[in-house]
Structure formats: structure tokens, C-alpha cells
Coordinates of C-alpha atoms in Angstrom, one line a residue:
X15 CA 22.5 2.3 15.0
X16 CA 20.3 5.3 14.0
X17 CA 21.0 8.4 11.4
X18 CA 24.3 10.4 11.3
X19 CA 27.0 9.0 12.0
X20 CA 26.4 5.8 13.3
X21 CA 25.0 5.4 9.4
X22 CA 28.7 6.0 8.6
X23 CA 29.9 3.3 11.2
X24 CA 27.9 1.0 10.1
X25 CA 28.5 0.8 6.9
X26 CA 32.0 0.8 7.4
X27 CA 31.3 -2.2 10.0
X28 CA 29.6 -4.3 7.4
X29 CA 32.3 -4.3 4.9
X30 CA 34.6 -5.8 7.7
X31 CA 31.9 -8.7 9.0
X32 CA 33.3 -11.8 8.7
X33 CA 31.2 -14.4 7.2
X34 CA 31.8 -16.7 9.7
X35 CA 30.6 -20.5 8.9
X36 CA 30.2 -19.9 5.5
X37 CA 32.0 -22.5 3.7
X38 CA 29.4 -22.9 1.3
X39 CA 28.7 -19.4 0.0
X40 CA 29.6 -19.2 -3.5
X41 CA 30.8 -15.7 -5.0
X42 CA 29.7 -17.0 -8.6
X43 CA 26.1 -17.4 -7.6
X44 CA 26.2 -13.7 -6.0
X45 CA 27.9 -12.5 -9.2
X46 CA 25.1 -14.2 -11.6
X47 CA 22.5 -12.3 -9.5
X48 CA 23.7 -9.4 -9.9
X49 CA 24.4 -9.7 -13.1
X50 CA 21.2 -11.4 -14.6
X51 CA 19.4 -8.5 -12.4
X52 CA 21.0 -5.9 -14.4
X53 CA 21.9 -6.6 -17.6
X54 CA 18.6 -9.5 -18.4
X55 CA 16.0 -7.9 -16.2
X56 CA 12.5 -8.7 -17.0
X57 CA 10.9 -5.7 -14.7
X58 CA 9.7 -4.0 -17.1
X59 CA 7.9 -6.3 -19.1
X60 CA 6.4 -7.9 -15.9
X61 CA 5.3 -4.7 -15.3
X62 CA 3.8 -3.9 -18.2
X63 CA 2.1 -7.2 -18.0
X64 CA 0.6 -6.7 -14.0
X65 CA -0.1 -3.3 -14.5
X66 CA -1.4 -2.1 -17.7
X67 CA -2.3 -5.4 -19.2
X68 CA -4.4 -6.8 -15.8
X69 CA -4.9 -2.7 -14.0
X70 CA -5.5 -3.0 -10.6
X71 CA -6.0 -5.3 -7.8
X72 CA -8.9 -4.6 -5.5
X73 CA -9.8 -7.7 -3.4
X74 CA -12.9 -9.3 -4.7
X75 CA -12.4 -8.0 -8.3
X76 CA -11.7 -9.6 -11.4
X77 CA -8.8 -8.2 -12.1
X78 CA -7.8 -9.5 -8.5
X79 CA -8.3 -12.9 -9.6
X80 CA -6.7 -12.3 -13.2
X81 CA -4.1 -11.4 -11.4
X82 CA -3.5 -14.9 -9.0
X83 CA -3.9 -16.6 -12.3
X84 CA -1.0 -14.6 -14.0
X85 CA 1.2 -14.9 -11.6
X86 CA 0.6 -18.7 -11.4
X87 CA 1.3 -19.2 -14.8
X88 CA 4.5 -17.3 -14.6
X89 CA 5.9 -19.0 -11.8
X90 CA 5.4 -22.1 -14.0
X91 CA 7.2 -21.0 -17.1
X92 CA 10.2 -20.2 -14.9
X93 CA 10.2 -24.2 -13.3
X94 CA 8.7 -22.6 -10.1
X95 CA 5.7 -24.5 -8.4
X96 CA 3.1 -22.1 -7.6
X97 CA -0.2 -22.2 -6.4
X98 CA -3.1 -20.2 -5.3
X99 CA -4.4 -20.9 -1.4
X100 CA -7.8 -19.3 -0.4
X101 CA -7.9 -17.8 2.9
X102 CA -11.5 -16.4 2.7
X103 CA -14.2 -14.7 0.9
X104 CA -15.0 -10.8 -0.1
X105 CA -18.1 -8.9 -1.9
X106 CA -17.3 -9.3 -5.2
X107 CA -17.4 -6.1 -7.4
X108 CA -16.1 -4.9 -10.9
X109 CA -15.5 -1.1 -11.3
X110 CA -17.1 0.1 -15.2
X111 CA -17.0 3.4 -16.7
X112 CA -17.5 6.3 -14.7
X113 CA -18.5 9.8 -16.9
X114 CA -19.2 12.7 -14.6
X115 CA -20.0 16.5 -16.3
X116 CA -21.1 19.5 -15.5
X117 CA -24.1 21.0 -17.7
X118 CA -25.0 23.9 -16.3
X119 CA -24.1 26.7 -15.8
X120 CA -21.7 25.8 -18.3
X121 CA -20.3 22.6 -19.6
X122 CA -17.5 20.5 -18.5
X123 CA -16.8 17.4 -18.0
X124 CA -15.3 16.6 -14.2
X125 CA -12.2 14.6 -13.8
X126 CA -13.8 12.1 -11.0
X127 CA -14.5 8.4 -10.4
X128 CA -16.8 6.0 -8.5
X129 CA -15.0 4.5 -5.2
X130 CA -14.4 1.4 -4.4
X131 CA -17.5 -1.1 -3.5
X132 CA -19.8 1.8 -5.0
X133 CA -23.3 1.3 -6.3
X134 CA -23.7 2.5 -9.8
X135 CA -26.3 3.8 -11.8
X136 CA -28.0 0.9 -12.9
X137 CA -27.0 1.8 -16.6
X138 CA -29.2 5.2 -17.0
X139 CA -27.3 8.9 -16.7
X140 CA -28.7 11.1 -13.7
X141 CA -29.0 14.9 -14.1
X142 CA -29.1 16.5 -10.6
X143 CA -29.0 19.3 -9.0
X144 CA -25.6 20.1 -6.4
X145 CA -26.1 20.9 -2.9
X146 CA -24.0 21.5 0.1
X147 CA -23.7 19.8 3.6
X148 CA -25.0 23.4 5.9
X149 CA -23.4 24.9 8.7
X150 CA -26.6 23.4 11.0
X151 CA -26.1 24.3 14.8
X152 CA -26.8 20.8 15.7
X153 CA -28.1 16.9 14.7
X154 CA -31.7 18.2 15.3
X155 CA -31.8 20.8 12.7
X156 CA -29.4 18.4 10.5
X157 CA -32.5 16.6 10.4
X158 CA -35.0 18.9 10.0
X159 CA -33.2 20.0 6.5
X160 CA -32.4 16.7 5.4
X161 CA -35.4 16.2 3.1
X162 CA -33.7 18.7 1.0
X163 CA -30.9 16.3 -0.5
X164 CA -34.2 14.4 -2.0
X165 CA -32.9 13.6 -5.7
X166 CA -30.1 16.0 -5.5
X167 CA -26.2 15.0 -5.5
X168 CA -24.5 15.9 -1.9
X169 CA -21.2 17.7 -1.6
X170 CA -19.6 16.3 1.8
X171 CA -15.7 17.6 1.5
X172 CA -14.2 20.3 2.6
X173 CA -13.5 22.8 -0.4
X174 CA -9.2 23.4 -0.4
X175 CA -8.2 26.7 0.2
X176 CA -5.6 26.0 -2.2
X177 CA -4.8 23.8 -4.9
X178 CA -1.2 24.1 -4.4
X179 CA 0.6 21.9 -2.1
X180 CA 2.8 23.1 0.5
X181 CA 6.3 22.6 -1.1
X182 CA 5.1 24.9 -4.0
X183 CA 3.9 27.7 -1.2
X184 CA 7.5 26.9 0.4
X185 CA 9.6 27.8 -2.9
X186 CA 7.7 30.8 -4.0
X187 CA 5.4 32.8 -1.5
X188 CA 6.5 34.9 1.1
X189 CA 6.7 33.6 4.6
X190 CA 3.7 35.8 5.8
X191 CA 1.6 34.7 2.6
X192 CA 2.3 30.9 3.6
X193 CA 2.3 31.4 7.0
X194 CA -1.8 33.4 6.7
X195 CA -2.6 30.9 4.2
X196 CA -1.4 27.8 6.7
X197 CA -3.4 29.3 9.5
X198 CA -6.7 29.9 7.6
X199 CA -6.6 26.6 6.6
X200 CA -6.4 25.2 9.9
X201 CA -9.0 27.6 10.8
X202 CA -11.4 26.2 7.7
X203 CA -10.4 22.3 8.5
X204 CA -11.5 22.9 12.4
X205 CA -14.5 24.4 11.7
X206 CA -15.3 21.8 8.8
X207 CA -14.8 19.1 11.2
X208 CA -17.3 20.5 13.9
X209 CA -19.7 21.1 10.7
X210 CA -19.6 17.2 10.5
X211 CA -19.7 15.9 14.1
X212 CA -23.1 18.8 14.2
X213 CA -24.6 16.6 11.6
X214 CA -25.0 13.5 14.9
X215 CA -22.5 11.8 12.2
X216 CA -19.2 11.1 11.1
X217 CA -17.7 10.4 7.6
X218 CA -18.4 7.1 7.2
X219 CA -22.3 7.4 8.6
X220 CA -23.1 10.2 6.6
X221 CA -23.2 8.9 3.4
X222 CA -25.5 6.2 4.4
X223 CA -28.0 9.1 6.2
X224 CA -27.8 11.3 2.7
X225 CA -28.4 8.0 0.8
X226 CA -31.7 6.9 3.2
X227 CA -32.7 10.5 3.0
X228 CA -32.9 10.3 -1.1
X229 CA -30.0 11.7 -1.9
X230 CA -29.0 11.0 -6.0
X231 CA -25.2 10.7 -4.8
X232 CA -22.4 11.5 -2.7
X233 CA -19.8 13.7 -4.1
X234 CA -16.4 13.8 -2.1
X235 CA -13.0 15.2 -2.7
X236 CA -9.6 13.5 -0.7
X237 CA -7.5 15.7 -2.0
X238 CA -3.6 14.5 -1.3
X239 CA -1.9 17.4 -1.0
X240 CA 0.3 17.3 -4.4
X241 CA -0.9 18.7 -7.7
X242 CA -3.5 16.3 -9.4
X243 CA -3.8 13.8 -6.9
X244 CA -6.7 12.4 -5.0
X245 CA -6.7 9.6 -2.4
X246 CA -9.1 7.0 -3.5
X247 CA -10.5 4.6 -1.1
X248 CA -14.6 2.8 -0.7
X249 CA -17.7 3.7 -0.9
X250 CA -19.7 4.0 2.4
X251 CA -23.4 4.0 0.1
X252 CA -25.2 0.6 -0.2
X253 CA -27.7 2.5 -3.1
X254 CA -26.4 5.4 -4.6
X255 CA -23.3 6.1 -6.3
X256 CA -20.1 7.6 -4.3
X257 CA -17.4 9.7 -6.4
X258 CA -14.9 11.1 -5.8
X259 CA -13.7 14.7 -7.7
X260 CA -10.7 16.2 -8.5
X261 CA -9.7 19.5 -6.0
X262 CA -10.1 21.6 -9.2
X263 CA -13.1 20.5 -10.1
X264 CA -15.1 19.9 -6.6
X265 CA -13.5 23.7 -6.1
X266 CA -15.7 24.8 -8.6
X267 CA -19.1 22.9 -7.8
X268 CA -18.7 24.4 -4.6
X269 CA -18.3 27.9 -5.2
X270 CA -21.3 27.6 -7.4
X271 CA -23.7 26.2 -5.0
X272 CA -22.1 28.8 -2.7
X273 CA -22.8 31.8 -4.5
X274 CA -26.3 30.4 -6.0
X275 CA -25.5 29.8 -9.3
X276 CA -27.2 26.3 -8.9
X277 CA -24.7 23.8 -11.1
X278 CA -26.1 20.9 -12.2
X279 CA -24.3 17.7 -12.8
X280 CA -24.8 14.5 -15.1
X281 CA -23.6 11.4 -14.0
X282 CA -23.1 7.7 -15.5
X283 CA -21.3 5.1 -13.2
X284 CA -21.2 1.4 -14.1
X285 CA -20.6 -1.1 -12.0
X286 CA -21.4 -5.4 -11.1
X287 CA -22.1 -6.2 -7.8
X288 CA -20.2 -10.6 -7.9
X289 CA -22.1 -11.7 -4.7
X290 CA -19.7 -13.5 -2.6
X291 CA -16.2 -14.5 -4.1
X292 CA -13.2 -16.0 -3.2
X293 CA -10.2 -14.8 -2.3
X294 CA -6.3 -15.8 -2.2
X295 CA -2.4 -15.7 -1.5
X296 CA -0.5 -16.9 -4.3
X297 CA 2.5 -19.2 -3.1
X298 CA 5.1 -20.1 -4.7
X299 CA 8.6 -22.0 -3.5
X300 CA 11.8 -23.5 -4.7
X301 CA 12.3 -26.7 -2.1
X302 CA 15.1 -26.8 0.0
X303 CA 17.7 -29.9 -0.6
X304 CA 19.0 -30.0 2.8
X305 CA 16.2 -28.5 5.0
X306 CA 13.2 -28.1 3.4
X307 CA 11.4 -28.1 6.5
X308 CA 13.1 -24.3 7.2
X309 CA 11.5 -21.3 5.1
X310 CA 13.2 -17.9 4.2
X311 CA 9.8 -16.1 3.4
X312 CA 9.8 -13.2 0.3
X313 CA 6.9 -11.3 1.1
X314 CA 4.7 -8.8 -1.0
X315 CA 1.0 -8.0 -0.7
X316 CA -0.5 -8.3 -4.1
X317 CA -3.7 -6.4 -3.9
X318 CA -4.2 -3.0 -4.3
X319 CA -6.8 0.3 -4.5
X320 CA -7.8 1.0 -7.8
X321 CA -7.8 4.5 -8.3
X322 CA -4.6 4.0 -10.4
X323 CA -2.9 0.3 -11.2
X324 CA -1.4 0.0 -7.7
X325 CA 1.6 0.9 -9.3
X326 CA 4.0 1.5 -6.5
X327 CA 1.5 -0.4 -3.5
X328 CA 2.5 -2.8 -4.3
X329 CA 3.3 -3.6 -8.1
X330 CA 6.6 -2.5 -7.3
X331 CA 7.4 -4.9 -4.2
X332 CA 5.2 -7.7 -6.1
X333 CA 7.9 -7.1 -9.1
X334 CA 10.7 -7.4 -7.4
X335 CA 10.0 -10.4 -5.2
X336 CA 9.0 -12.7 -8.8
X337 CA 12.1 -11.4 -10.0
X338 CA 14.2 -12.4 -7.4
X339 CA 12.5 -15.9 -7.4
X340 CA 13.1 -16.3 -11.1
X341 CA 17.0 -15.6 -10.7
X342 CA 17.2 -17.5 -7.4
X343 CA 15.8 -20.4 -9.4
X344 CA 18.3 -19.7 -12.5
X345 CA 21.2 -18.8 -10.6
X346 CA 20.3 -21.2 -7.3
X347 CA 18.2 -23.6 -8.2
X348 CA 18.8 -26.3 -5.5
X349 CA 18.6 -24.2 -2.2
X350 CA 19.6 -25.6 1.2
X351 CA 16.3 -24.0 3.0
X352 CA 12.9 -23.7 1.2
X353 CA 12.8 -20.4 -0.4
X354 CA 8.8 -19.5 -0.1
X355 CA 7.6 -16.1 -2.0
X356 CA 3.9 -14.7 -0.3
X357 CA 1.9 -12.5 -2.6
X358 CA -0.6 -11.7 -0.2
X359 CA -4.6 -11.0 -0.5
X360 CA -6.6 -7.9 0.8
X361 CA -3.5 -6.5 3.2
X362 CA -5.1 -3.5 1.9
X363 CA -7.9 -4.0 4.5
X364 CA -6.4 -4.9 7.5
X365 CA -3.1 -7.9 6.4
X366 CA -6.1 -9.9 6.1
X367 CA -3.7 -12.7 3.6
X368 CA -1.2 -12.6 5.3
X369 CA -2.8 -13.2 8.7
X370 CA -4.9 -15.7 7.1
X371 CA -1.6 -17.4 6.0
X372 CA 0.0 -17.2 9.2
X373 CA -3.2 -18.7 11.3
X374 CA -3.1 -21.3 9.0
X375 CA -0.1 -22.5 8.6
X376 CA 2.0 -23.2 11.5
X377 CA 4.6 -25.7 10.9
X378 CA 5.7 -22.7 8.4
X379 CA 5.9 -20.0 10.7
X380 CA 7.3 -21.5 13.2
X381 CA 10.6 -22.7 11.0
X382 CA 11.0 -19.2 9.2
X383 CA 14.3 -18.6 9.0
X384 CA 13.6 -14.9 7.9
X385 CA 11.2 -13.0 6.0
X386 CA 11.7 -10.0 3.6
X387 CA 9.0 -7.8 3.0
X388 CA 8.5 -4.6 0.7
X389 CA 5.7 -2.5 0.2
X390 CA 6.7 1.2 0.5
X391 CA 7.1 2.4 -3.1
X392 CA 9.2 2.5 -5.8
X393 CA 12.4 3.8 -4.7
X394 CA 15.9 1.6 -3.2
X395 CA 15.8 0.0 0.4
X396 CA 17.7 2.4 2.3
X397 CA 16.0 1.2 6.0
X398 CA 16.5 -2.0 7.8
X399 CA 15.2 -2.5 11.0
X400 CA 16.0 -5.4 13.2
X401 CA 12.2 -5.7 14.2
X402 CA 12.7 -6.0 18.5
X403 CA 14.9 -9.5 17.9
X404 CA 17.9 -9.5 20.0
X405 CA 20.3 -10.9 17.8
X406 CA 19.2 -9.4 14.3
X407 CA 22.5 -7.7 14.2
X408 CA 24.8 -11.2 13.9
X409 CA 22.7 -12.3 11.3
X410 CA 21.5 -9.2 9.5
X411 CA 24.9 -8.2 9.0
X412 CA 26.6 -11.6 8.1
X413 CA 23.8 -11.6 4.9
X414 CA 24.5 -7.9 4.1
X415 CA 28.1 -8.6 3.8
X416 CA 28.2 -10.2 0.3
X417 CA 25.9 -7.5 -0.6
X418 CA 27.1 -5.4 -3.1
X419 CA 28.8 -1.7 -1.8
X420 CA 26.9 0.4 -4.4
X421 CA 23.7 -1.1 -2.8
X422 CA 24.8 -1.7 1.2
X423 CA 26.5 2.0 1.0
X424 CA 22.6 3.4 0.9
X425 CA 21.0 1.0 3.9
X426 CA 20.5 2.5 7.2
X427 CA 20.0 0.1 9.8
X428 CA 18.5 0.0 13.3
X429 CA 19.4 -2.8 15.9
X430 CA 17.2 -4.7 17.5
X431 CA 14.9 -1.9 16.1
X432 CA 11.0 -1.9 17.2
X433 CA 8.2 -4.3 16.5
X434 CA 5.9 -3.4 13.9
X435 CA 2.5 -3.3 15.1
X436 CA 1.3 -3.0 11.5
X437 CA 1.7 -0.8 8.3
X438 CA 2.7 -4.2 5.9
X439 CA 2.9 -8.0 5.8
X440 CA 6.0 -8.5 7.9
X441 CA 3.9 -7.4 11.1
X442 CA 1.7 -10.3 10.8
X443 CA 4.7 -13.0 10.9
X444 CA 6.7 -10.7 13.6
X445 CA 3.5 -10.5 15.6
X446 CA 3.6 -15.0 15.5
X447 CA 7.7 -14.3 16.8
X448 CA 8.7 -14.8 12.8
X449 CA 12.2 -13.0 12.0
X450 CA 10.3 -10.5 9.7
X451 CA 12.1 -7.5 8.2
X452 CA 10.9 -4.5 5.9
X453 CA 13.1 -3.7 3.3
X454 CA 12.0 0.1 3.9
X455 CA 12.5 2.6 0.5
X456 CA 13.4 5.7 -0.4
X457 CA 10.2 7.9 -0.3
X458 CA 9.9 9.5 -4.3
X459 CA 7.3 11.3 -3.0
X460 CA 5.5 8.1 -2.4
X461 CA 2.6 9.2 0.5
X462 CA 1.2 12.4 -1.7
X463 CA 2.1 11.2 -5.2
X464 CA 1.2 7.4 -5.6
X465 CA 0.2 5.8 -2.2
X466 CA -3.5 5.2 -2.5
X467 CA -3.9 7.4 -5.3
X468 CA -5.3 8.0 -8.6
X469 CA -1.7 9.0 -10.0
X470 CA -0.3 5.5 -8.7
X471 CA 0.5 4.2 -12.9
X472 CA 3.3 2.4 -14.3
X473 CA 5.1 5.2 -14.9
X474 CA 6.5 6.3 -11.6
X475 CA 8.4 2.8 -11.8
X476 CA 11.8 3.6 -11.0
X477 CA 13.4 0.8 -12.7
X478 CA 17.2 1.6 -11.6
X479 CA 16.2 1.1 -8.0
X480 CA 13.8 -1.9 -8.4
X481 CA 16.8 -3.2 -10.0
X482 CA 18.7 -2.3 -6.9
X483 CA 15.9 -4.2 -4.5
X484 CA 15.7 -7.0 -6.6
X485 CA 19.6 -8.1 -6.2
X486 CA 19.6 -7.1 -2.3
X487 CA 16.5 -9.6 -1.9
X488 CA 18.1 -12.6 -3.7
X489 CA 21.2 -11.6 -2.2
X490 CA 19.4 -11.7 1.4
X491 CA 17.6 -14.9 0.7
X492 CA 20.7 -17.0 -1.0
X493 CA 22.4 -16.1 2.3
X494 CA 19.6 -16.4 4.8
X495 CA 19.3 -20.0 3.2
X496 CA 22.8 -20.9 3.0
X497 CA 23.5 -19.7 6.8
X498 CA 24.6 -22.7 8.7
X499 CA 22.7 -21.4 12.2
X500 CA 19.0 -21.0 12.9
X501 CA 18.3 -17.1 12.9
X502 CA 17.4 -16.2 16.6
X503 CA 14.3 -15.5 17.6
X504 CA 15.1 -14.3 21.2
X505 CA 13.4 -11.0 21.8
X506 CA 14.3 -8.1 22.9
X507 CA 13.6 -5.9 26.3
X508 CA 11.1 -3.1 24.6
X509 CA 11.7 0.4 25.7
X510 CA 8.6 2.2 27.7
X511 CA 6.3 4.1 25.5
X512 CA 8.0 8.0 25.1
X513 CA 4.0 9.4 25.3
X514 CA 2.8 6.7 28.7
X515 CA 5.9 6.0 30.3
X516 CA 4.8 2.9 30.1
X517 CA 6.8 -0.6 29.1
X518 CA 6.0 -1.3 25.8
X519 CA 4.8 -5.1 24.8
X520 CA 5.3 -7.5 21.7
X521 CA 2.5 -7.0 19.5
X522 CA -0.5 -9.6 19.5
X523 CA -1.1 -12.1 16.7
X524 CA -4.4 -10.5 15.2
X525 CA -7.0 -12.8 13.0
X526 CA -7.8 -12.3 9.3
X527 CA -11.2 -10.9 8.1
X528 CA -12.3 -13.9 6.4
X529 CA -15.9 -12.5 5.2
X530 CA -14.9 -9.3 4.0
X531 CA -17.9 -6.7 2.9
X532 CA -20.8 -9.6 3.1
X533 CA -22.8 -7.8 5.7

């Protein structure tokens, strides 16, 4: 059922599912869950442990493999058995201090940092000159004036029209004012884009041109349309440093070069090139008594950018899931099915762990039961789609049922739903035929304030609605394991494409990048 009414339907249809075959469901167990989530939760300590004690978890870091070994150790103090299983390797790379000012005309100091996978500055502080990627007419007289970035730092973003996002325009211009300023941007962003394909490059082939040209560094600005926030991804430099500035602060740089006031900038950037490291899922699992051959799968990819602490992608759906394990293992200790948790490697890059995982164990795969991912932010699940399996409806809504109202009355639900083709975790095991849902949240202004951003800190948490997920995913798994019938895996017809008419087809299995950045 989709938005509107059939929302209304549906819920009212869930609260009248029978739980048929469930002579073994236990209302005290439920109860405990919900109770030991709420009234003894450990979120925000866990939290505080992940986030600000280890940071961030970019694949091939240290802090990456602090972070396996943490959540090893806490598995094990809860009676859980937990282990770390390497799928592969990655360039291993630590991120130091990154100090960026402006000394002239004036001085400031610039709110910016070095991307990911950067090289640094080899311990010494470069003074450069700023100049700006020209309006050139085409690659031949791009590189005819490329001997000019020689030992100067290289402006390659667009300059913002306007440091306010959209929603702030909305509430206080006039429609003509944000109406002219939507259009000139559009104007500014299409002929910014044919400034770049002029060059004979793109965005990631530039910097490497600038850098081979003697460039001192690449300054960039992903601005993500909200007040403060940059996106903050890797570096495409092998030699000289990559950062990345703040709207305000690029804004300025730029205007200077423009009108010839000829800024100068001083930048320090640390950073350890690991050579080749290792890299992991963490697994954990409570054995099944009955059928321990037969899997319901918790699912959470544990790495994350590092502009921020990964926050909300994906401390938050890492938090709930050990959470859930812990009070599935207080409250339901002795499950019939195993109850596996996946805290995935690198899904950053491509669902490179969990793809990994999936290629390499089979005889897991192939007995899932179900899987419950989440990895969309901070806020309640309020989507559930059936994923393109023909029956998810049955047993979708059989689980729901003991779910609590004050949780169920916020889940929308879509039956047998699409496929993912990618996005999270889930798609690998739905791509292998795996009953794999996303427990989708509420948005908290998730894609402009924390996804992949330098504003992505413990405190966006919203602890009331990890709460929330956190007894709707031990509610789902205690059911899931206690459901006397194998979940189907029968697949559904796909509709035909809306854009090509044509009939759409069940996503491939895809393999893992198991070198990742050792070229």
C-alpha cells in the first residue's frame, strides 16, 4: 500500500493480523524489550564511546580498526560471540591536523579540511599564492595557461551565489527575489560545468592535471545546501594536498583573486600514508537452539566519511543494531533461529563488506530467514518496503503485529515493493534472493545536514527515535526467529521501467572491491 489512505488501512489492518502459528511467542519477552529499551538504554553511552571516544570510520584507517576491536570487545561483555572476518585490503591512511589561513590581504584563519586519502604536507606550512580555474575557450588553451598554477594553490568550485539555502529564501524573500536568484544560479552552475568539460577534464581528472602541472594544492568547496555544511568526500591528488573550504570562506578567496586583490594562503595538513591494510565485517551471533542452521540477519554498515564522526551514517544504525543484540541476548537468550548482526566494512565505497560477506558465505545467505538493515539517519522507521518478494506482506505483517502501536502507527509500508539496486547493505543480500528489508527513517534533515558531511556529530542523535528503532528491530527479529514457516523467497513480476517502457529485472549479485585504493 502506498501514502494516503492506504497508510491508514494499513495500519488499521495490522492491528487485526492474526498471528497465526505462533504458539510460541511470548508477550513477556516483547514486554522486557520494550522495556529494557526504554527505561535501561545504553545508546547514549555507546555513543559516546563509537563516536567521540573512537571519531570516525573511514575504511583503511585506524580509527576503522579501533573501531572492529571495540565492538568485539563489547559483544563479549554482553555473552555475545563476536568476531572480526576480513573480506579484503584498502590504502591505509590516517587523517592529522589540518590548519588553513588566510595572510594576506588580511588574516583569517579558514574553516577547511584535507579530504579523504589526501597527501599532506610532509610536515612543513606552504604559503601560496590563490588562483582561479579560467573561462579558457577550449583544452588547448587550458594547456597553454597551465604552467601558471606552478606553486600556487588552485581554486576548482564553483563560487555559491548564496550562502543561504533554499528553505531560508522560501520563508523570507519574495517570490521574484527567489525565483531571479534560482535562475541565475542555474545560469552560473551551466556555465561552470561547460568551464570544466573546456578544460579536456572532468572533476576527478583535474586535480591530478593541476597537481602534474605543479600546482601547491587543490582547493574545493561541496557546499550542501544548508547553513555550515560541506559534503566531504576523497582526494583525487596522489602529491599535493586536497581541501576542502567552507562556502563562506572559499566565497571570499574567490572574490579576491576575482577582483585582483591577490590572497594568499598558508596551509599545514598532516597526514600517514599505512601502505596496504586490512579490512573487516565484524560478526556477531546468538546460536539458534532449534535451527541454527537458519539466520535472521541485523544489518548496519560500520564505516563511515570523516568529515564529522559518521554520526548519523551510520553510528546511528550501528547503535541500534548492538543494542538490539544486547537485549535480544538479555531478554531471549536461547533463540530458535541464529540471530546474526553484520557491521559491514567500506559500504561507503561501493557495499564492498557486505558483498564480500555475501560472496563468501553461502550456506548463510542462502538460509536467511530475513534481514533488517538501517542506514538512513537518525530519525524513527516510518518505511517498510517489501523489497519485490511476493509474499512479504504474510510475513511482514504477522512480525509487525506484536509490534508496539506507538511505533507501528508511524510505518508506512509498500507490498511486494521494488528491489533495491543499491543505496545500503540490504541490496547486496536482496541482489543473492535474501529476504532483505530497510528499516527506512524519518529524514531530520538528514541529506543537507549530516549525510556525508562535516556537521554529521553526536549531537544530531535523536535518542527518542533510536529508542523507537531499537525495540522495532528486536521486536522484528524475536518474531522472524520464532515464526514457525520459512519466509518466502518467491519473487515478484517487476513492473516495466516508467522512463523505457521496458520490463524491469531482479538486480545482479555485484562483487566486492577487495584491493581498494592500492593502484
Amino acid at each position: 500500500m502506498k501514502l494516503g489512505a492506504g497508510k491508514h488501512l494499513l495500519i488499521a489492518s495490522l492491528s487485526m493480523v492474526p498471528v497465526i502459528g505462533f504458539a510460541q511467542v511470548d508477550d513477556k519477552i516483547i514486554d522486557d524489550i520494550v522495556t529494557g529499551a526504554t527505561e535501561n538504554s545504553l545508546l547514549p553511552s555507546l555513543a559516546h564511546e563509537l563516536l567521540d571516544g573512537i571519531g570516525p570510520r573511514l575504511v583503511g584507517s585506524p580509527q576503522m580498526e579501533k573501531a572492529h576491536e571495540w565492538a568485539v570487545a563489547k559483544y563479549g561483555e554482553w555473552g555475545i560471540d563476536a568476531r572480526n572476518e576480513q573480506w579484503g585490503e584498502w590504502r591505509g591512511w590516517e587523517r592529522g591536523i589540518t590548519h588553513i589561513d588566510m595572510v594576506s590581504p588580511w588574516v583569517r584563519s579558514l574553516e577547511g579540511r584535507q579530504l579523504a586519502w589526501s597527501p599532506g604536507t610532509n610536515g612543513e606550512t606552504i604559503i601560496a599564492d590563490v588562483v582561479l580555474l579560467p573561462d579558457l575557450s577550449d583544452s588547448a588553451a587550458f594547456k597553454e595557461w597551465l604552467p601558471n598554477v606552478q606553486g600556487k594553490f588552485v581554486l576548482v568550485s564553483m563560487p555559491q551565489p548564496t550562502g543561504r539555502p533554499d528553505y531560508n529564501w522560501e520563508e523570507f524573500a519574495t517570490p521574484e527575489s527567489f525565483e531571479k536568484m534560482r535562475k541565475e544560479r542555474e545560469a552560473q552552475t551551466e556555465k561552470w560545468t561547460k568551464r570544466i568539460s573546456q578544460t579536456g577534464y572532468n572533476m576527478r581528472t583535474l586535480p591530478e592535471a593541476l597537481e602534474n602541472a605543479g600546482a601547491a594544492g587543490i582547493i574545493a568547496s561541496y557546499w550542501s545546501n544548508g547553513f555550515g555544511v560541506n559534503k566531504v568526500f576523497s582526494a583525487f591528488t596522489k602529491k599535493v594536498p586536497t581541501i576542502d573550504l567552507a562556502l563562506e570562506d572559499y566565497g571570499l578567496l574567490y572574490r579576491l583573486v576575482e577582483s585582483g586583490k591577490a590572497p594568499k594562503i598558508s596551509l599545514k595538513a598532516d597526514a600517514k600514508e599505512l601502505g596496504t591494510v586490512p579490512t573487516f565485517n565484524t560478526i556477531a551471533e546468538i546460536k539458534g537452539v532449534e535451527n541454527p542452521d537458519e539466520y535472521v540477519v541485523l544489518s548496519a554498515h560500520f564505516d563511515s566519511w570523516d568529515g564529522g564522526t559518521g554520526a548519523t551514517d551510520n553510528g546511528t544504525g550501528t547503535l541500534v543494531m548492538m543494542e538490539a543484540m544486547r537485549l535480544l541476548k538479555k531478554f531471549y537468550p536461547n533463540p530458535k533461529r541464529t540471530i546474526l548482526v553484520g557491521h559491514w566494512g567500506s559500504e561507503e565505497q561501493g557495499l564492498n563488506g557486505s558483498r564480500g560477506f555475501v560472496e563468501d558465505h553461502p550456506e548463510i545467505v542462502d538460509n536467511v530467514q530475513a534481514l533488517f538493515n538501517q542506514d538512513n539517519g537518525t530519525g524513527r522507521v516510518v518505511n517498510i518496503s517489501g523489497q519485490g518478494f511476493l509474499h512479504a506482506y504474510d510475513y511482514l505483517t504477522r512480525w509487525l503485529d506484536k509490534v508496539p502501536e506507538e511505533i507501528k502507527k508511524h510505518i508506512e509500508t509498500s507490498f511486494p515493493g521494488s528491489p533495491s539496486t543499491g543505496g545500503s547493505d540490504n541490496a547486496s543480500f536482496v541482489a543473492a534472493g535474501a529476504p532483505a528489508f530497510s528499516l527506512s527513517s524519518l529524514n531530520w534533515s538528514y541529506w543537507n545536514y549530516t549525510w556525508h558531511t562535516n556537521r554529521d556529530t553526536y549531537d544530531k542523535i535523536v535518542f527518542d527515535d533510536l529508542r523507537n528503532n531499537v525495540i522495532l528491530t528486536a521486536i522484528l527479529a524475536y518474531m522472524a526467529s520464532e515464526d514457525p514457516e520459512r519466509a518466502s523467497k518467491e519473487k515478484a513480476v517487476l513492473p516495466r521501467d516508467e522512463r523505457s517502457g521496458e520490463q524491469m529485472q531482479w538486480p545482479e549479485r555485484k562483487s566486492p572491491t577487495r584491493k581498494g585504493m592500492l593502484d
